[in-house]
């Protein structure tokens, strides 16, 4: 979906695609494979160049070779050599390091020469595939040498990937630093969840169908569950993860994207400003809890050794993780949204690593029907009415409801009405970044996070961070790798007379 009137399928304007961190994992694993898919679909500009910025000198040939090897390894479909070579022929490498400001002056000149040769005019997209600590220093240098100034009608855009800060204060500081050198409309904060078709479909499900919106509120909905369970353990990311934990890694970004799409008010128009304002408004309406409330309304766990398709070592045994670390690898939260639509409707969120199954879904639990009519039916046989938006691995929508079991007596059983994307649509396997990169080039920022949403997200999770920091190991539970997570997560709902949905 584009929200700025550009027809999908139109080629973007000529531009330079400048990647900081060009030798890194993100560039090889996602950015280049996604650009390749766009090239194969003829959705890259005719006049285009990719400029890899590396901290150490590297020849054009060397970077092309390394990107080609990455593409062969990570491409989502068989690589057509003609398309790949055409794409990689437009790659050059320039050395620059934000700790050596003069390298940016040099880079600006080299870039201008290259752009003249490649006829990319002056449109530039700077993609920061770097560790987050480099965002502000690179932004500062780009600003200082004038590369972000939008002049002569050309656009200049800066793309960054989560994490946007590590708490409310650092997120505010990062936003402030970037806004010193660029305007908000130039900043594209990527959350890869918004590249997922099923996530984008939440808006369509809610607002392109007349039957859901009238019941999408506290009168009909009992509560909402958002689950992002992963089988993956922390693996080789110990150093990043131990300083981050499940809450920071997943909640203010991915889970809140899901929450905001499910809970936002209907936008008056389908344009980036209106949609992003509604998303920011609902995040700002999440009740800020006291530290005592945060402890009551959360569970956190850490995995110990176990088995998931083979033995898994406990989290504390992971390379670069402190042996007595109290970093959580699982979190469950109960949140409230203080507005007219959601007053009294709890939102339960959970996410964790090294769990029994991989499952990402939003489950909307409707209020129970009055039982009077079915007094002789065992209540536990009345299945719950859920509308489930499946994001992974089953992409689709399921409605659970009760039906009569055929036969002379009244017996009731729960059944499912199921829509699966794969049954209706044939999609080419993709990285999930294609739409996002294309949107950056055509200037549609509807799928990107605005500074106010980022800050509202951190505002909501800050009490949990503070409360857990103060509590240290107290309250940290342990769960075996390959299990369903800590007991406290189950208790969080059971205390309210509810349960996490069990997939059928
Ligand atoms: C990333 C997190 O942002 O999202 C990872 O840093 C996590 O820890 C990943 O595994 C999950 O993404 P997905 O698309 O597999 O649900």
Short mmCIF file of C-alpha atoms and ligand atoms in Angstrom, two decimals:
data_model
loop_
_atom_site.label_atom_id
_atom_site.label_comp_id
_atom_site.label_asym_id
_atom_site.label_seq_id
_atom_site.Cartn_x
_atom_site.Cartn_y
_atom_site.Cartn_z
CA UNK A 1 0.00 0.00 0.00
CA UNK A 2 1.32 3.45 -0.74
CA UNK A 3 -0.27 6.40 0.96
CA UNK A 4 1.23 9.25 -1.03
CA UNK A 5 -0.46 8.72 -4.36
CA UNK A 6 2.50 7.01 -6.08
CA UNK A 7 1.21 4.07 -8.09
CA UNK A 8 2.76 0.84 -6.86
CA UNK A 9 4.76 -0.60 -9.70
CA UNK A 10 6.06 2.85 -10.66
CA UNK A 11 9.83 3.09 -10.67
CA UNK A 12 11.19 5.43 -8.00
CA UNK A 13 12.99 8.63 -8.98
CA UNK A 14 16.71 8.33 -9.77
CA UNK A 15 18.64 8.11 -6.52
CA UNK A 16 21.79 6.97 -4.75
CA UNK A 17 21.34 4.28 -2.12
CA UNK A 18 24.15 4.82 0.36
CA UNK A 19 24.71 2.07 2.91
CA UNK A 20 26.71 2.64 6.07
CA UNK A 21 27.82 -0.72 7.47
CA UNK A 22 28.07 -2.12 3.95
CA UNK A 23 30.35 -4.94 5.01
CA UNK A 24 28.02 -6.06 7.80
CA UNK A 25 25.47 -8.79 8.33
CA UNK A 26 22.29 -6.75 7.80
CA UNK A 27 23.49 -5.49 4.41
CA UNK A 28 24.38 -8.99 3.21
CA UNK A 29 21.44 -10.83 4.76
CA UNK A 30 18.58 -8.46 4.05
CA UNK A 31 19.31 -5.20 2.28
CA UNK A 32 21.01 -6.56 -0.84
CA UNK A 33 18.66 -9.58 -1.22
CA UNK A 34 15.70 -7.16 -0.94
CA UNK A 35 17.23 -4.77 -3.51
CA UNK A 36 17.82 -7.79 -5.74
CA UNK A 37 14.12 -8.76 -5.49
CA UNK A 38 13.16 -5.17 -6.34
CA UNK A 39 15.56 -5.24 -9.31
CA UNK A 40 14.04 -8.52 -10.50
CA UNK A 41 10.57 -6.93 -10.27
CA UNK A 42 11.87 -3.85 -12.17
CA UNK A 43 11.13 -1.62 -9.22
CA UNK A 44 14.48 0.11 -8.93
CA UNK A 45 15.14 3.47 -10.60
CA UNK A 46 16.70 3.38 -14.07
CA UNK A 47 19.42 5.72 -12.86
CA UNK A 48 20.58 4.22 -9.62
CA UNK A 49 23.73 3.52 -7.67
CA UNK A 50 24.55 1.72 -4.46
CA UNK A 51 27.39 3.19 -2.46
CA UNK A 52 28.80 1.04 0.30
CA UNK A 53 30.45 3.05 3.03
CA UNK A 54 33.12 1.09 4.87
CA UNK A 55 35.32 2.17 7.75
CA UNK A 56 38.36 0.68 6.06
CA UNK A 57 39.41 1.16 2.43
CA UNK A 58 37.93 -1.50 0.16
CA UNK A 59 37.95 -1.74 -3.62
CA UNK A 60 34.73 -1.71 -5.66
CA UNK A 61 35.51 -5.21 -6.86
CA UNK A 62 36.04 -6.53 -3.35
CA UNK A 63 32.74 -5.18 -2.06
CA UNK A 64 30.86 -6.46 -5.12
CA UNK A 65 32.31 -9.90 -4.59
CA UNK A 66 31.37 -9.96 -0.95
CA UNK A 67 27.80 -8.74 -1.66
CA UNK A 68 27.42 -11.32 -4.41
CA UNK A 69 28.47 -14.09 -2.02
CA UNK A 70 25.94 -12.75 0.51
CA UNK A 71 23.24 -12.65 -2.13
CA UNK A 72 23.87 -16.25 -3.19
CA UNK A 73 23.59 -17.32 0.43
CA UNK A 74 20.56 -15.26 1.46
CA UNK A 75 18.51 -14.74 -1.72
CA UNK A 76 14.87 -15.73 -1.25
CA UNK A 77 14.62 -17.17 -4.78
CA UNK A 78 17.05 -18.56 -7.37
CA UNK A 79 19.51 -15.85 -8.38
CA UNK A 80 19.33 -14.72 -12.00
CA UNK A 81 22.94 -13.87 -12.82
CA UNK A 82 21.97 -11.17 -15.32
CA UNK A 83 19.86 -9.28 -12.75
CA UNK A 84 22.44 -9.75 -10.00
CA UNK A 85 25.36 -8.57 -12.14
CA UNK A 86 23.43 -5.55 -13.38
CA UNK A 87 22.60 -4.64 -9.78
CA UNK A 88 26.10 -5.18 -8.44
CA UNK A 89 27.69 -3.31 -11.33
CA UNK A 90 26.24 -0.14 -9.84
CA UNK A 91 27.95 -0.72 -6.45
CA UNK A 92 30.95 1.38 -5.40
CA UNK A 93 32.77 1.60 -2.11
CA UNK A 94 33.80 4.78 -0.28
CA UNK A 95 35.73 4.89 2.97
CA UNK A 96 34.34 7.03 5.80
CA UNK A 97 34.38 6.81 9.57
CA UNK A 98 32.43 9.20 11.81
CA UNK A 99 35.34 9.30 14.26
CA UNK A 100 37.44 10.91 11.47
CA UNK A 101 35.33 13.93 10.43
CA UNK A 102 37.61 14.76 7.47
CA UNK A 103 36.66 11.40 5.91
CA UNK A 104 33.10 12.74 5.55
CA UNK A 105 34.33 15.84 3.67
CA UNK A 106 36.20 13.51 1.35
CA UNK A 107 33.22 11.21 1.01
CA UNK A 108 30.91 14.10 0.07
CA UNK A 109 33.20 14.99 -2.86
CA UNK A 110 33.57 11.38 -4.02
CA UNK A 111 29.82 10.93 -3.83
CA UNK A 112 29.17 14.01 -5.97
CA UNK A 113 31.52 12.69 -8.68
CA UNK A 114 29.90 9.27 -8.61
CA UNK A 115 26.42 10.73 -8.77
CA UNK A 116 27.30 12.74 -11.83
CA UNK A 117 28.63 9.63 -13.54
CA UNK A 118 25.59 7.56 -12.59
CA UNK A 119 23.10 10.36 -13.35
CA UNK A 120 21.32 9.83 -10.05
CA UNK A 121 20.65 13.59 -9.77
CA UNK A 122 20.81 14.60 -6.12
CA UNK A 123 18.29 12.27 -4.47
CA UNK A 124 19.97 10.33 -1.70
CA UNK A 125 18.93 7.64 0.69
CA UNK A 126 21.33 7.01 3.56
CA UNK A 127 20.74 3.58 5.07
CA UNK A 128 22.41 3.09 8.44
CA UNK A 129 22.99 -0.68 8.70
CA UNK A 130 25.28 -0.04 11.66
CA UNK A 131 25.18 -0.63 15.40
CA UNK A 132 22.79 1.91 16.97
CA UNK A 133 25.61 3.73 18.75
CA UNK A 134 26.72 5.00 15.33
CA UNK A 135 23.34 6.56 14.35
CA UNK A 136 23.84 9.94 15.99
CA UNK A 137 27.57 10.35 15.09
CA UNK A 138 26.92 9.46 11.42
CA UNK A 139 23.87 11.74 11.34
CA UNK A 140 25.94 14.56 12.83
CA UNK A 141 28.68 14.20 10.20
CA UNK A 142 26.21 13.92 7.32
CA UNK A 143 24.54 17.07 8.60
CA UNK A 144 27.83 18.91 9.02
CA UNK A 145 28.95 18.28 5.45
CA UNK A 146 25.50 19.28 4.15
CA UNK A 147 24.54 15.89 2.72
CA UNK A 148 21.12 15.88 4.41
CA UNK A 149 20.10 19.36 3.25
CA UNK A 150 17.18 19.09 0.84
CA UNK A 151 17.99 21.65 -1.83
CA UNK A 152 17.15 22.21 -5.51
CA UNK A 153 14.06 20.00 -5.11
CA UNK A 154 16.06 16.86 -4.32
CA UNK A 155 15.21 14.61 -1.40
CA UNK A 156 17.62 13.36 1.27
CA UNK A 157 16.47 10.56 3.56
CA UNK A 158 18.01 8.81 6.54
CA UNK A 159 16.95 5.26 7.33
CA UNK A 160 17.64 3.63 10.69
CA UNK A 161 16.72 0.28 12.18
CA UNK A 162 15.56 -0.49 15.69
CA UNK A 163 16.62 -0.24 18.50
CA UNK A 164 15.76 3.46 18.73
CA UNK A 165 17.28 3.99 22.16
CA UNK A 166 17.40 1.67 25.12
CA UNK A 167 14.96 3.53 27.37
CA UNK A 168 12.84 6.66 27.31
CA UNK A 169 15.71 9.07 27.99
CA UNK A 170 18.04 7.62 25.35
CA UNK A 171 15.23 7.45 22.76
CA UNK A 172 14.48 11.14 23.35
CA UNK A 173 18.18 11.98 23.08
CA UNK A 174 18.52 10.05 19.80
CA UNK A 175 15.44 11.73 18.33
CA UNK A 176 16.75 15.12 19.40
CA UNK A 177 20.18 14.46 17.85
CA UNK A 178 18.70 13.32 14.54
CA UNK A 179 16.26 16.20 14.43
CA UNK A 180 19.20 18.62 14.69
CA UNK A 181 20.39 17.48 11.26
CA UNK A 182 17.18 16.39 9.48
CA UNK A 183 13.47 17.06 9.55
CA UNK A 184 11.05 14.40 10.74
CA UNK A 185 9.82 13.76 7.18
CA UNK A 186 13.39 12.78 6.20
CA UNK A 187 13.68 10.12 8.92
CA UNK A 188 12.62 6.54 8.17
CA UNK A 189 12.68 4.41 11.32
CA UNK A 190 12.31 0.80 10.22
CA UNK A 191 10.51 -1.84 12.22
CA UNK A 192 10.67 -4.98 10.13
CA UNK A 193 7.28 -6.13 11.48
CA UNK A 194 5.67 -3.49 9.29
CA UNK A 195 7.15 -5.20 6.24
CA UNK A 196 5.11 -8.32 6.99
CA UNK A 197 2.02 -8.64 4.80
CA UNK A 198 -0.09 -10.03 7.63
CA UNK A 199 0.79 -7.11 9.86
CA UNK A 200 -0.20 -4.62 7.16
CA UNK A 201 -3.39 -6.61 6.70
CA UNK A 202 -4.58 -5.77 10.21
CA UNK A 203 -5.57 -2.31 8.94
CA UNK A 204 -7.37 -3.79 5.97
CA UNK A 205 -9.17 -6.39 8.08
CA UNK A 206 -10.43 -3.73 10.46
CA UNK A 207 -11.23 -0.89 8.11
CA UNK A 208 -12.08 -2.45 4.76
CA UNK A 209 -14.77 -4.68 6.27
CA UNK A 210 -17.96 -3.34 7.79
CA UNK A 211 -18.61 -6.16 10.23
CA UNK A 212 -15.67 -5.96 12.62
CA UNK A 213 -15.50 -2.31 13.62
CA UNK A 214 -18.94 -2.16 15.35
CA UNK A 215 -17.86 -4.88 17.79
CA UNK A 216 -14.22 -3.77 18.09
CA UNK A 217 -14.54 -2.26 21.55
CA UNK A 218 -15.04 -2.82 25.27
CA UNK A 219 -18.71 -3.76 24.82
CA UNK A 220 -17.86 -6.92 22.94
CA UNK A 221 -14.19 -7.68 23.50
CA UNK A 222 -13.12 -9.29 26.76
CA UNK A 223 -9.38 -8.92 26.26
CA UNK A 224 -6.62 -9.06 23.64
CA UNK A 225 -3.54 -11.31 23.60
CA UNK A 226 -0.42 -10.59 21.59
CA UNK A 227 2.02 -13.49 21.39
CA UNK A 228 5.45 -13.54 19.78
CA UNK A 229 6.95 -16.89 20.79
CA UNK A 230 10.27 -17.90 19.29
CA UNK A 231 12.04 -21.22 19.19
CA UNK A 232 15.35 -19.47 18.49
CA UNK A 233 17.70 -19.11 21.42
CA UNK A 234 20.10 -16.22 21.87
CA UNK A 235 22.79 -18.03 19.90
CA UNK A 236 25.70 -15.81 18.93
CA UNK A 237 24.01 -12.55 19.97
CA UNK A 238 25.01 -12.85 23.64
CA UNK A 239 26.73 -9.52 23.97
CA UNK A 240 23.85 -7.53 22.41
CA UNK A 241 21.14 -9.56 24.10
CA UNK A 242 22.58 -9.53 27.61
CA UNK A 243 22.53 -5.74 27.58
CA UNK A 244 19.06 -5.69 26.03
CA UNK A 245 16.70 -8.46 27.17
CA UNK A 246 13.35 -9.55 25.79
CA UNK A 247 11.42 -6.45 26.84
CA UNK A 248 13.65 -3.91 25.10
CA UNK A 249 14.32 -6.19 22.12
CA UNK A 250 10.70 -6.86 21.24
CA UNK A 251 8.04 -4.93 23.14
CA UNK A 252 8.31 -1.18 22.47
CA UNK A 253 8.87 -1.95 18.80
CA UNK A 254 7.42 -5.16 17.31
CA UNK A 255 4.71 -5.95 19.86
CA UNK A 256 3.63 -2.32 20.08
CA UNK A 257 3.35 -2.15 16.29
CA UNK A 258 0.87 -5.00 16.50
CA UNK A 259 -0.89 -3.41 19.46
CA UNK A 260 -1.21 -0.02 17.82
CA UNK A 261 -2.66 -1.44 14.59
CA UNK A 262 -5.19 -3.50 16.53
CA UNK A 263 -6.13 -0.79 18.98
CA UNK A 264 -5.89 2.50 17.04
CA UNK A 265 -8.93 4.58 16.17
CA UNK A 266 -10.02 4.50 12.51
CA UNK A 267 -7.90 7.06 10.66
CA UNK A 268 -9.95 9.66 8.79
CA UNK A 269 -7.70 9.31 5.76
CA UNK A 270 -5.23 6.73 4.55
CA UNK A 271 -2.21 8.98 4.53
CA UNK A 272 0.99 8.71 6.49
CA UNK A 273 0.33 11.69 8.74
CA UNK A 274 -3.16 10.59 9.76
CA UNK A 275 -2.37 6.90 10.23
CA UNK A 276 0.82 7.61 12.16
CA UNK A 277 -0.99 10.13 14.36
CA UNK A 278 -3.64 7.56 15.32
CA UNK A 279 -0.97 4.98 16.08
CA UNK A 280 0.94 7.44 18.23
CA UNK A 281 -2.28 8.44 20.02
CA UNK A 282 -3.13 4.90 21.10
CA UNK A 283 0.43 4.24 22.29
CA UNK A 284 0.31 7.45 24.29
CA UNK A 285 -2.96 6.19 25.85
CA UNK A 286 -1.27 3.10 27.36
CA UNK A 287 -1.55 3.60 31.08
CA UNK A 288 1.79 4.46 32.69
CA UNK A 289 2.06 2.09 35.64
CA UNK A 290 3.73 2.69 38.97
CA UNK A 291 6.68 0.41 39.70
CA UNK A 292 4.53 -1.61 42.13
CA UNK A 293 1.86 -2.05 39.45
CA UNK A 294 4.51 -2.97 36.90
CA UNK A 295 5.76 -5.78 39.16
CA UNK A 296 2.21 -7.05 39.67
CA UNK A 297 1.38 -6.85 35.98
CA UNK A 298 4.40 -8.62 34.57
CA UNK A 299 6.28 -11.89 34.53
CA UNK A 300 9.85 -12.33 33.38
CA UNK A 301 11.84 -15.46 32.83
CA UNK A 302 15.18 -16.76 31.66
CA UNK A 303 15.71 -20.07 29.92
CA UNK A 304 17.79 -22.83 31.40
CA UNK A 305 19.12 -25.83 29.50
CA UNK A 306 16.61 -27.92 27.62
CA UNK A 307 15.92 -29.30 24.23
CA UNK A 308 14.54 -27.90 20.94
CA UNK A 309 15.38 -30.19 18.06
CA UNK A 310 18.50 -31.07 20.06
CA UNK A 311 20.08 -29.92 23.31
CA UNK A 312 20.13 -26.18 24.14
CA UNK A 313 22.49 -24.76 26.73
CA UNK A 314 21.04 -22.49 29.40
CA UNK A 315 21.07 -18.74 28.68
CA UNK A 316 23.78 -18.08 31.29
CA UNK A 317 26.10 -20.45 29.43
CA UNK A 318 25.78 -18.43 26.19
CA UNK A 319 28.99 -16.84 24.86
CA UNK A 320 29.33 -13.19 26.00
CA UNK A 321 26.55 -13.53 28.61
CA UNK A 322 27.38 -12.88 32.27
CA UNK A 323 27.34 -16.20 34.19
CA UNK A 324 25.01 -14.65 36.81
CA UNK A 325 23.04 -12.52 34.35
CA UNK A 326 19.50 -11.57 35.33
CA UNK A 327 18.55 -10.49 31.81
CA UNK A 328 15.09 -11.75 30.88
CA UNK A 329 14.64 -13.92 27.79
CA UNK A 330 10.87 -14.03 28.31
CA UNK A 331 8.41 -11.34 29.25
CA UNK A 332 4.66 -11.21 29.76
CA UNK A 333 2.87 -7.93 30.49
CA UNK A 334 -0.64 -6.80 31.25
CA UNK A 335 -1.38 -3.32 29.93
CA UNK A 336 -4.41 -1.06 29.96
CA UNK A 337 -5.33 1.55 27.39
CA UNK A 338 -6.94 4.61 28.86
CA UNK A 339 -9.47 5.58 26.28
CA UNK A 340 -13.20 5.25 25.62
CA UNK A 341 -12.89 2.25 23.31
CA UNK A 342 -10.66 0.11 25.52
CA UNK A 343 -11.52 1.08 29.10
CA UNK A 344 -11.50 -2.14 31.15
CA UNK A 345 -10.12 -4.34 28.34
CA UNK A 346 -6.74 -5.80 29.31
CA UNK A 347 -4.04 -6.28 26.71
CA UNK A 348 -1.80 -9.24 27.53
CA UNK A 349 1.53 -9.34 25.71
CA UNK A 350 4.15 -12.08 25.79
CA UNK A 351 7.33 -12.88 23.96
CA UNK A 352 10.25 -15.15 24.64
CA UNK A 353 13.16 -17.10 23.24
CA UNK A 354 13.92 -20.83 23.27
CA UNK A 355 10.25 -21.81 23.55
CA UNK A 356 8.52 -24.97 22.36
CA UNK A 357 6.97 -23.38 19.27
CA UNK A 358 7.37 -20.44 16.93
CA UNK A 359 4.11 -18.50 16.93
CA UNK A 360 3.26 -14.86 16.32
CA UNK A 361 -0.38 -13.94 16.62
CA UNK A 362 -2.93 -11.47 17.88
CA UNK A 363 -5.92 -13.15 19.51
CA UNK A 364 -9.04 -11.09 20.16
CA UNK A 365 -11.20 -12.77 22.77
CA UNK A 366 -14.87 -11.83 22.62
CA UNK A 367 -17.15 -11.81 25.63
CA UNK A 368 -18.81 -15.08 26.51
CA UNK A 369 -22.44 -15.70 25.52
CA UNK A 370 -24.88 -15.96 28.46
CA UNK A 371 -25.10 -19.64 29.41
CA UNK A 372 -28.71 -19.80 30.54
CA UNK A 373 -29.93 -21.52 27.40
CA UNK A 374 -27.36 -24.29 27.60
CA UNK A 375 -27.47 -25.03 31.30
CA UNK A 376 -27.02 -28.75 30.81
CA UNK A 377 -23.99 -28.35 28.58
CA UNK A 378 -20.66 -28.62 30.34
CA UNK A 379 -19.35 -25.07 30.44
CA UNK A 380 -15.84 -26.16 29.64
CA UNK A 381 -17.11 -27.53 26.37
CA UNK A 382 -18.20 -24.05 25.34
CA UNK A 383 -15.20 -22.97 23.38
CA UNK A 384 -14.08 -19.39 23.57
CA UNK A 385 -14.87 -16.95 20.80
CA UNK A 386 -11.56 -15.78 19.41
CA UNK A 387 -10.67 -13.92 16.26
CA UNK A 388 -7.03 -14.81 15.66
CA UNK A 389 -4.76 -12.88 13.34
CA UNK A 390 -1.96 -15.31 12.55
CA UNK A 391 1.31 -13.66 11.58
CA UNK A 392 3.74 -16.57 11.75
CA UNK A 393 4.09 -19.36 10.83
CA UNK A 394 0.43 -19.70 9.77
CA UNK A 395 -0.42 -16.46 7.99
CA UNK A 396 -4.14 -16.01 8.07
CA UNK A 397 -7.26 -15.28 10.08
CA UNK A 398 -9.21 -17.74 12.17
CA UNK A 399 -12.58 -17.36 13.84
CA UNK A 400 -13.39 -19.73 16.68
CA UNK A 401 -17.02 -20.27 17.55
CA UNK A 402 -19.41 -22.85 18.96
CA UNK A 403 -21.53 -25.18 16.97
CA UNK A 404 -23.93 -28.04 17.63
CA UNK A 405 -22.48 -31.51 17.41
CA UNK A 406 -24.73 -33.49 15.04
CA UNK A 407 -27.01 -35.90 16.88
CA UNK A 408 -30.23 -36.08 18.84
CA UNK A 409 -28.97 -34.38 22.02
CA UNK A 410 -27.74 -30.80 22.33
CA UNK A 411 -24.01 -31.05 22.50
CA UNK A 412 -21.84 -28.09 21.69
CA UNK A 413 -18.29 -28.00 20.42
CA UNK A 414 -15.86 -25.34 19.31
CA UNK A 415 -14.93 -25.16 15.63
CA UNK A 416 -12.79 -22.89 13.49
CA UNK A 417 -13.36 -20.96 10.31
CA UNK A 418 -9.93 -20.52 8.81
CA UNK A 419 -8.51 -18.34 6.09
CA UNK A 420 -4.88 -18.97 5.13
CA UNK A 421 -3.05 -16.64 2.77
CA UNK A 422 -1.35 -19.47 1.01
CA UNK A 423 -4.71 -20.93 -0.02
CA UNK A 424 -5.75 -17.74 -1.81
CA UNK A 425 -2.66 -15.90 -2.90
CA UNK A 426 0.63 -16.92 -4.38
CA UNK A 427 3.38 -14.65 -3.15
CA UNK A 428 7.00 -14.82 -4.27
CA UNK A 429 9.19 -15.60 -1.24
CA UNK A 430 10.61 -12.28 -0.06
CA UNK A 431 12.76 -10.85 2.71
CA UNK A 432 10.01 -8.58 4.05
CA UNK A 433 12.23 -5.55 3.34
CA UNK A 434 11.19 -5.00 -0.28
CA UNK A 435 8.14 -2.86 0.50
CA UNK A 436 10.03 -0.93 3.14
CA UNK A 437 12.98 -0.08 0.88
CA UNK A 438 10.72 0.75 -2.02
CA UNK A 439 8.64 3.02 0.20
CA UNK A 440 11.80 4.83 1.35
CA UNK A 441 12.65 5.51 -2.29
CA UNK A 442 9.19 6.77 -3.25
CA UNK A 443 8.90 8.82 -0.06
CA UNK A 444 5.96 7.04 1.58
CA UNK A 445 6.60 6.90 5.30
CA UNK A 446 3.31 5.35 6.43
CA UNK A 447 5.08 2.14 7.48
CA UNK A 448 7.80 3.89 9.46
CA UNK A 449 7.82 4.98 13.06
CA UNK A 450 7.56 8.63 13.97
CA UNK A 451 9.51 10.11 16.87
CA UNK A 452 6.39 10.55 19.02
CA UNK A 453 5.37 6.86 18.68
CA UNK A 454 8.85 5.71 19.59
CA UNK A 455 8.81 7.86 22.70
CA UNK A 456 5.25 6.82 23.65
CA UNK A 457 6.36 3.17 23.42
CA UNK A 458 9.30 3.69 25.75
CA UNK A 459 7.13 5.72 28.12
CA UNK A 460 4.84 2.69 28.52
CA UNK A 461 7.63 0.17 29.18
CA UNK A 462 9.86 2.40 31.33
CA UNK A 463 8.12 1.46 34.65
CA UNK A 464 8.81 -2.22 33.94
CA UNK A 465 12.48 -1.52 33.20
CA UNK A 466 12.80 0.53 36.39
CA UNK A 467 10.93 -1.94 38.57
CA UNK A 468 12.97 -4.92 37.36
CA UNK A 469 16.22 -3.07 37.73
CA UNK A 470 15.35 -2.30 41.34
CA UNK A 471 14.19 -5.90 41.97
CA UNK A 472 17.33 -7.51 40.46
CA UNK A 473 17.01 -11.28 40.61
CA UNK A 474 13.81 -11.12 42.69
CA UNK A 475 10.94 -12.18 40.51
CA UNK A 476 13.09 -13.58 37.70
CA UNK A 477 11.76 -17.07 36.97
CA UNK A 478 13.49 -19.85 35.11
CA UNK A 479 12.00 -22.02 32.37
CA UNK A 480 13.49 -24.92 30.50
CA UNK A 481 14.42 -24.30 26.86
CA UNK A 482 11.75 -26.00 24.77
CA UNK A 483 8.97 -25.38 27.32
CA UNK A 484 6.07 -22.89 27.13
CA UNK A 485 7.77 -20.30 29.33
CA UNK A 486 7.63 -19.39 33.02
CA UNK A 487 4.71 -20.21 35.32
CA UNK A 488 4.27 -16.50 36.16
CA UNK A 489 3.07 -15.85 32.63
CA UNK A 490 0.24 -18.36 33.02
CA UNK A 491 -0.57 -16.95 36.46
CA UNK A 492 -0.79 -13.40 35.06
CA UNK A 493 -3.95 -14.41 33.18
CA UNK A 494 -5.22 -17.04 35.62
CA UNK A 495 -5.34 -14.41 38.36
CA UNK A 496 -7.87 -12.61 36.15
CA UNK A 497 -9.81 -15.83 35.43
CA UNK A 498 -8.37 -16.05 31.91
CA UNK A 499 -5.96 -18.24 29.94
CA UNK A 500 -3.53 -17.84 27.08
CA UNK A 501 -5.11 -19.19 23.93
CA UNK A 502 -3.96 -22.68 23.08
CA UNK A 503 -3.69 -23.24 19.34
CA UNK A 504 -5.84 -26.08 18.15
C1 LIG B 1 14.44 -8.77 16.03
C2 LIG B 1 14.97 -9.14 17.38
O1 LIG B 1 14.15 -7.41 15.97
O2 LIG B 1 13.25 -9.51 15.77
C3 LIG B 1 15.25 -10.64 17.44
O3 LIG B 1 16.17 -8.42 17.65
C4 LIG B 1 14.03 -11.42 17.06
O4 LIG B 1 15.70 -11.01 18.74
C5 LIG B 1 13.42 -10.92 15.76
O5 LIG B 1 14.40 -12.78 16.95
C6 LIG B 1 12.06 -11.56 15.52
O6 LIG B 1 11.61 -11.29 14.23
P1 LIG B 1 10.62 -12.27 13.48
O7 LIG B 1 10.33 -11.58 12.20
O8 LIG B 1 11.34 -13.56 13.32
O9 LIG B 1 9.43 -12.42 14.38
#
